Amino acid sequence: MVRIPARAVGIAALLGGCAATTPSAPPPAETLVVLNAGDASLTLLSLVAPGTVESLALGSVGGTPVALAARGSLGLVTTGIGNTVAMIDLRSGSALVRRVANGAGAAGAAFANDSIAYIANPFNNRATRLNLNSGDTTSLAVGRSPIAVAVTRGRVFIANANLAPSCAQPTPCVAGPSWLTVIDPDRNVAIDSIPLPGPGNAMAIQVGGDGLLYVINSGPGGEEPGRLSIVDPVLRQEVGSFAGFGVLPAHLASDGRERLFVTSPAQGLMEFNMRIRRVVRGAGSGIPLQGGVSAAVDANGTVYAVESGSCVVPSLGRVRVFRPDLTEARIVSTGVCPVDATIVRLPPKP
């Protein structure tokens, strides 16, 4: 065995200690991203440095924005009757617009993985599979009036609202109960259907901290209340159903643990506990919101409730920030007529 003199070892250690090092890049930081329909912009609120608010103009995305999905620094903005989905660089706001089939509509969207996303097409009862790298699109038949999309357990779940194709009423014309279509994204085929007994008009779907799917069936409005369906994505069946959220509840946000927040224009911010399966704060006891359109929850349990303000007479919306105990901490202004929000972990700017 060759012995290295102790003096040589000491010199090597000294030189190593003096060698130049490259500092590690800061880790991705939680950021609230709010989609503003009125001025086609994004509001980015840093959750690491709460006073840091940034606005990104999207330019032309092919129509009026209606929904937002995000993964890392990539966002997807859909435009409803505009029939487009725009891929957004959340760092620069630059957009690459892709058109789905004319007349198909573009509602909710979700990422299946880093290279594939699915977009619900409510006007032709299909879903579009978008290759994020090539821009190629293919579509497949799902249920009637698909609105929202979620991904879990390697499967894509499409919430079908089941609305009548033509309606002269101001409230939704619901044809019957909603259901979920289950898609294998690798083969791009529908492999199952999960009925959701209840009032129909499924508007939102969320993966809970317990791994189950939560679906808001908003119902037709009027005096018929909506219901929350709980679906086991492995058994592919509804395992629970709860009322108590009033008329036309419309959006869900999970804290990734046991709390699920439901927003409603009429009832404000409500809460369901997924562990004990109980409505904690329901209709009549929600936190009032001025046009509550969305909510998001960060890793610390802070809740961000988005108020649209007036979208008829264009005005700025706002985010009301609530501590985990739902006491209000502060208010942040957004762009004009916000419609959706999500939280992502954004890498730092170069």
mmCIF file with all atom_site columns, N, CA and C in Angstrom, residues 300-332:
data_model
loop_
_atom_site.group_PDB
_atom_site.id
_atom_site.type_symbol
_atom_site.label_atom_id
_atom_site.label_alt_id
_atom_site.label_comp_id
_atom_site.label_asym_id
_atom_site.label_entity_id
_atom_site.label_seq_id
_atom_site.pdbx_PDB_ins_code
_atom_site.Cartn_x
_atom_site.Cartn_y
_atom_site.Cartn_z
_atom_site.occupancy
_atom_site.B_iso_or_equiv
_atom_site.pdbx_formal_charge
_atom_site.auth_seq_id
_atom_site.auth_comp_id
_atom_site.auth_asym_id
_atom_site.auth_atom_id
_atom_site.pdbx_PDB_model_num
ATOM 1  N N  . ASN A 1 300 ? -48.199 26.032 3.521   1.00 0.00 ? 300 ASN A N  1
ATOM 2  C CA . ASN A 1 300 ? -48.371 26.378 4.931   1.00 0.00 ? 300 ASN A CA 1
ATOM 3  C C  . ASN A 1 300 ? -49.826 26.409 5.362   1.00 0.00 ? 300 ASN A C  1
ATOM 4  N N  . GLY A 1 301 ? -50.738 26.136 4.424   1.00 0.00 ? 301 GLY A N  1
ATOM 5  C CA . GLY A 1 301 ? -52.156 26.167 4.752   1.00 0.00 ? 301 GLY A CA 1
ATOM 6  C C  . GLY A 1 301 ? -52.797 27.524 4.608   1.00 0.00 ? 301 GLY A C  1
ATOM 7  N N  . THR A 1 302 ? -52.062 28.509 4.088   1.00 0.00 ? 302 THR A N  1
ATOM 8  C CA . THR A 1 302 ? -52.644 29.823 3.829   1.00 0.00 ? 302 THR A CA 1
ATOM 9  C C  . THR A 1 302 ? -53.579 29.722 2.630   1.00 0.00 ? 302 THR A C  1
ATOM 10 N N  . VAL A 1 303 ? -54.744 30.357 2.749   1.00 0.00 ? 303 VAL A N  1
ATOM 11 C CA . VAL A 1 303 ? -55.780 30.253 1.711   1.00 0.00 ? 303 VAL A CA 1
ATOM 12 C C  . VAL A 1 303 ? -55.858 31.571 0.948   1.00 0.00 ? 303 VAL A C  1
ATOM 13 N N  . TYR A 1 304 ? -55.898 31.462 -0.379  1.00 0.00 ? 304 TYR A N  1
ATOM 14 C CA . TYR A 1 304 ? -55.969 32.629 -1.255  1.00 0.00 ? 304 TYR A CA 1
ATOM 15 C C  . TYR A 1 304 ? -57.300 32.564 -2.008  1.00 0.00 ? 304 TYR A C  1
ATOM 16 N N  . ALA A 1 305 ? -58.234 33.428 -1.650  1.00 0.00 ? 305 ALA A N  1
ATOM 17 C CA . ALA A 1 305 ? -59.555 33.451 -2.266  1.00 0.00 ? 305 ALA A CA 1
ATOM 18 C C  . ALA A 1 305 ? -59.615 34.593 -3.269  1.00 0.00 ? 305 ALA A C  1
ATOM 19 N N  . VAL A 1 306 ? -60.009 34.281 -4.497  1.00 0.00 ? 306 VAL A N  1
ATOM 20 C CA . VAL A 1 306 ? -59.998 35.263 -5.588  1.00 0.00 ? 306 VAL A CA 1
ATOM 21 C C  . VAL A 1 306 ? -61.398 35.818 -5.798  1.00 0.00 ? 306 VAL A C  1
ATOM 22 N N  . GLU A 1 307 ? -61.490 37.147 -5.777  1.00 0.00 ? 307 GLU A N  1
ATOM 23 C CA . GLU A 1 307 ? -62.742 37.836 -6.044  1.00 0.00 ? 307 GLU A CA 1
ATOM 24 C C  . GLU A 1 307 ? -62.655 38.525 -7.405  1.00 0.00 ? 307 GLU A C  1
ATOM 25 N N  . SER A 1 308 ? -63.684 38.331 -8.223  1.00 0.00 ? 308 SER A N  1
ATOM 26 C CA . SER A 1 308 ? -63.636 38.844 -9.591  1.00 0.00 ? 308 SER A CA 1
ATOM 27 C C  . SER A 1 308 ? -63.913 40.335 -9.678  1.00 0.00 ? 308 SER A C  1
ATOM 28 N N  . GLY A 1 309 ? -64.622 40.883 -8.691  1.00 0.00 ? 309 GLY A N  1
ATOM 29 C CA . GLY A 1 309 ? -65.069 42.261 -8.851  1.00 0.00 ? 309 GLY A CA 1
ATOM 30 C C  . GLY A 1 309 ? -66.118 42.317 -9.952  1.00 0.00 ? 309 GLY A C  1
ATOM 31 N N  . SER A 1 310 ? -66.291 43.467 -10.554 1.00 0.00 ? 310 SER A N  1
ATOM 32 C CA . SER A 1 310 ? -67.253 43.601 -11.644 1.00 0.00 ? 310 SER A CA 1
ATOM 33 C C  . SER A 1 310 ? -66.580 43.301 -12.971 1.00 0.00 ? 310 SER A C  1
ATOM 34 N N  . CYS A 1 311 ? -67.152 42.334 -13.703 1.00 0.00 ? 311 CYS A N  1
ATOM 35 C CA . CYS A 1 311 ? -66.635 42.032 -15.037 1.00 0.00 ? 311 CYS A CA 1
ATOM 36 C C  . CYS A 1 311 ? -67.476 42.721 -16.113 1.00 0.00 ? 311 CYS A C  1
ATOM 37 N N  . VAL A 1 312 ? -68.627 43.265 -15.721 1.00 0.00 ? 312 VAL A N  1
ATOM 38 C CA . VAL A 1 312 ? -69.474 43.996 -16.670 1.00 0.00 ? 312 VAL A CA 1
ATOM 39 C C  . VAL A 1 312 ? -68.918 45.397 -16.853 1.00 0.00 ? 312 VAL A C  1
ATOM 40 N N  . VAL A 1 313 ? -68.683 46.083 -15.741 1.00 0.00 ? 313 VAL A N  1
ATOM 41 C CA . VAL A 1 313 ? -67.964 47.358 -15.756 1.00 0.00 ? 313 VAL A CA 1
ATOM 42 C C  . VAL A 1 313 ? -66.540 47.019 -15.318 1.00 0.00 ? 313 VAL A C  1
ATOM 43 N N  . PRO A 1 314 ? -65.602 46.905 -16.269 1.00 0.00 ? 314 PRO A N  1
ATOM 44 C CA . PRO A 1 314 ? -64.275 46.360 -15.949 1.00 0.00 ? 314 PRO A CA 1
ATOM 45 C C  . PRO A 1 314 ? -63.622 47.024 -14.741 1.00 0.00 ? 314 PRO A C  1
ATOM 46 N N  . SER A 1 315 ? -63.201 46.200 -13.802 1.00 0.00 ? 315 SER A N  1
ATOM 47 C CA . SER A 1 315 ? -62.518 46.708 -12.612 1.00 0.00 ? 315 SER A CA 1
ATOM 48 C C  . SER A 1 315 ? -61.540 45.656 -12.129 1.00 0.00 ? 315 SER A C  1
ATOM 49 N N  . LEU A 1 316 ? -60.585 46.084 -11.332 1.00 0.00 ? 316 LEU A N  1
ATOM 50 C CA . LEU A 1 316 ? -59.592 45.158 -10.814 1.00 0.00 ? 316 LEU A CA 1
ATOM 51 C C  . LEU A 1 316 ? -60.231 44.179 -9.836  1.00 0.00 ? 316 LEU A C  1
ATOM 52 N N  . GLY A 1 317 ? -59.781 42.941 -9.891  1.00 0.00 ? 317 GLY A N  1
ATOM 53 C CA . GLY A 1 317 ? -60.177 41.974 -8.894  1.00 0.00 ? 317 GLY A CA 1
ATOM 54 C C  . GLY A 1 317 ? -59.201 42.026 -7.736  1.00 0.00 ? 317 GLY A C  1
ATOM 55 N N  . ARG A 1 318 ? -59.333 41.074 -6.839  1.00 0.00 ? 318 ARG A N  1
ATOM 56 C CA . ARG A 1 318 ? -58.412 41.039 -5.713  1.00 0.00 ? 318 ARG A CA 1
ATOM 57 C C  . ARG A 1 318 ? -58.312 39.632 -5.138  1.00 0.00 ? 318 ARG A C  1
ATOM 58 N N  . VAL A 1 319 ? -57.217 39.396 -4.448  1.00 0.00 ? 319 VAL A N  1
ATOM 59 C CA . VAL A 1 319 ? -56.997 38.148 -3.716  1.00 0.00 ? 319 VAL A CA 1
ATOM 60 C C  . VAL A 1 319 ? -57.063 38.469 -2.232  1.00 0.00 ? 319 VAL A C  1
ATOM 61 N N  . ARG A 1 320 ? -57.941 37.780 -1.529  1.00 0.00 ? 320 ARG A N  1
ATOM 62 C CA . ARG A 1 320 ? -58.004 37.928 -0.079  1.00 0.00 ? 320 ARG A CA 1
ATOM 63 C C  . ARG A 1 320 ? -57.238 36.761 0.534   1.00 0.00 ? 320 ARG A C  1
ATOM 64 N N  . VAL A 1 321 ? -56.268 37.087 1.355   1.00 0.00 ? 321 VAL A N  1
ATOM 65 C CA . VAL A 1 321 ? -55.357 36.096 1.919   1.00 0.00 ? 321 VAL A CA 1
ATOM 66 C C  . VAL A 1 321 ? -55.787 35.779 3.348   1.00 0.00 ? 321 VAL A C  1
ATOM 67 N N  . PHE A 1 322 ? -56.052 34.478 3.599   1.00 0.00 ? 322 PHE A N  1
ATOM 68 C CA . PHE A 1 322 ? -56.518 34.045 4.907   1.00 0.00 ? 322 PHE A CA 1
ATOM 69 C C  . PHE A 1 322 ? -55.496 33.113 5.551   1.00 0.00 ? 322 PHE A C  1
ATOM 70 N N  . ARG A 1 323 ? -55.232 33.341 6.822   1.00 0.00 ? 323 ARG A N  1
ATOM 71 C CA . ARG A 1 323 ? -54.387 32.432 7.582   1.00 0.00 ? 323 ARG A CA 1
ATOM 72 C C  . ARG A 1 323 ? -55.072 31.071 7.697   1.00 0.00 ? 323 ARG A C  1
ATOM 73 N N  . PRO A 1 324 ? -54.338 30.032 8.131   1.00 0.00 ? 324 PRO A N  1
ATOM 74 C CA . PRO A 1 324 ? -54.969 28.706 8.259   1.00 0.00 ? 324 PRO A CA 1
ATOM 75 C C  . PRO A 1 324 ? -56.216 28.694 9.138   1.00 0.00 ? 324 PRO A C  1
ATOM 76 N N  . ASP A 1 325 ? -56.299 29.608 10.124  1.00 0.00 ? 325 ASP A N  1
ATOM 77 C CA . ASP A 1 325 ? -57.504 29.662 10.955  1.00 0.00 ? 325 ASP A CA 1
ATOM 78 C C  . ASP A 1 325 ? -58.601 30.508 10.314  1.00 0.00 ? 325 ASP A C  1
ATOM 79 N N  . LEU A 1 326 ? -58.373 30.934 9.061   1.00 0.00 ? 326 LEU A N  1
ATOM 80 C CA . LEU A 1 326 ? -59.309 31.700 8.244   1.00 0.00 ? 326 LEU A CA 1
ATOM 81 C C  . LEU A 1 326 ? -59.556 33.119 8.753   1.00 0.00 ? 326 LEU A C  1
ATOM 82 N N  . THR A 1 327 ? -58.635 33.638 9.550   1.00 0.00 ? 327 THR A N  1
ATOM 83 C CA . THR A 1 327 ? -58.638 35.071 9.814   1.00 0.00 ? 327 THR A CA 1
ATOM 84 C C  . THR A 1 327 ? -57.917 35.755 8.658   1.00 0.00 ? 327 THR A C  1
ATOM 85 N N  . GLU A 1 328 ? -58.375 36.940 8.291   1.00 0.00 ? 328 GLU A N  1
ATOM 86 C CA . GLU A 1 328 ? -57.837 37.594 7.095   1.00 0.00 ? 328 GLU A CA 1
ATOM 87 C C  . GLU A 1 328 ? -56.509 38.269 7.399   1.00 0.00 ? 328 GLU A C  1
ATOM 88 N N  . ALA A 1 329 ? -55.534 38.061 6.511   1.00 0.00 ? 329 ALA A N  1
ATOM 89 C CA . ALA A 1 329 ? -54.197 38.618 6.704   1.00 0.00 ? 329 ALA A CA 1
ATOM 90 C C  . ALA A 1 329 ? -53.970 39.875 5.879   1.00 0.00 ? 329 ALA A C  1
ATOM 91 N N  . ARG A 1 330 ? -54.370 39.846 4.616   1.00 0.00 ? 330 ARG A N  1
ATOM 92 C CA . ARG A 1 330 ? -54.140 41.005 3.754   1.00 0.00 ? 330 ARG A CA 1
ATOM 93 C C  . ARG A 1 330 ? -54.932 40.836 2.466   1.00 0.00 ? 330 ARG A C  1
ATOM 94 N N  . ILE A 1 331 ? -54.912 41.873 1.630   1.00 0.00 ? 331 ILE A N  1
ATOM 95 C CA . ILE A 1 331 ? -55.601 41.868 0.343   1.00 0.00 ? 331 ILE A CA 1
ATOM 96 C C  . ILE A 1 331 ? -54.615 42.316 -0.731  1.00 0.00 ? 331 ILE A C  1
ATOM 97 N N  . VAL A 1 332 ? -54.629 41.610 -1.866  1.00 0.00 ? 332 VAL A N  1
ATOM 98 C CA . VAL A 1 332 ? -53.732 41.924 -2.980  1.00 0.00 ? 332 VAL A CA 1
ATOM 99 C C  . VAL A 1 332 ? -54.570 42.172 -4.228  1.00 0.00 ? 332 VAL A C  1
#
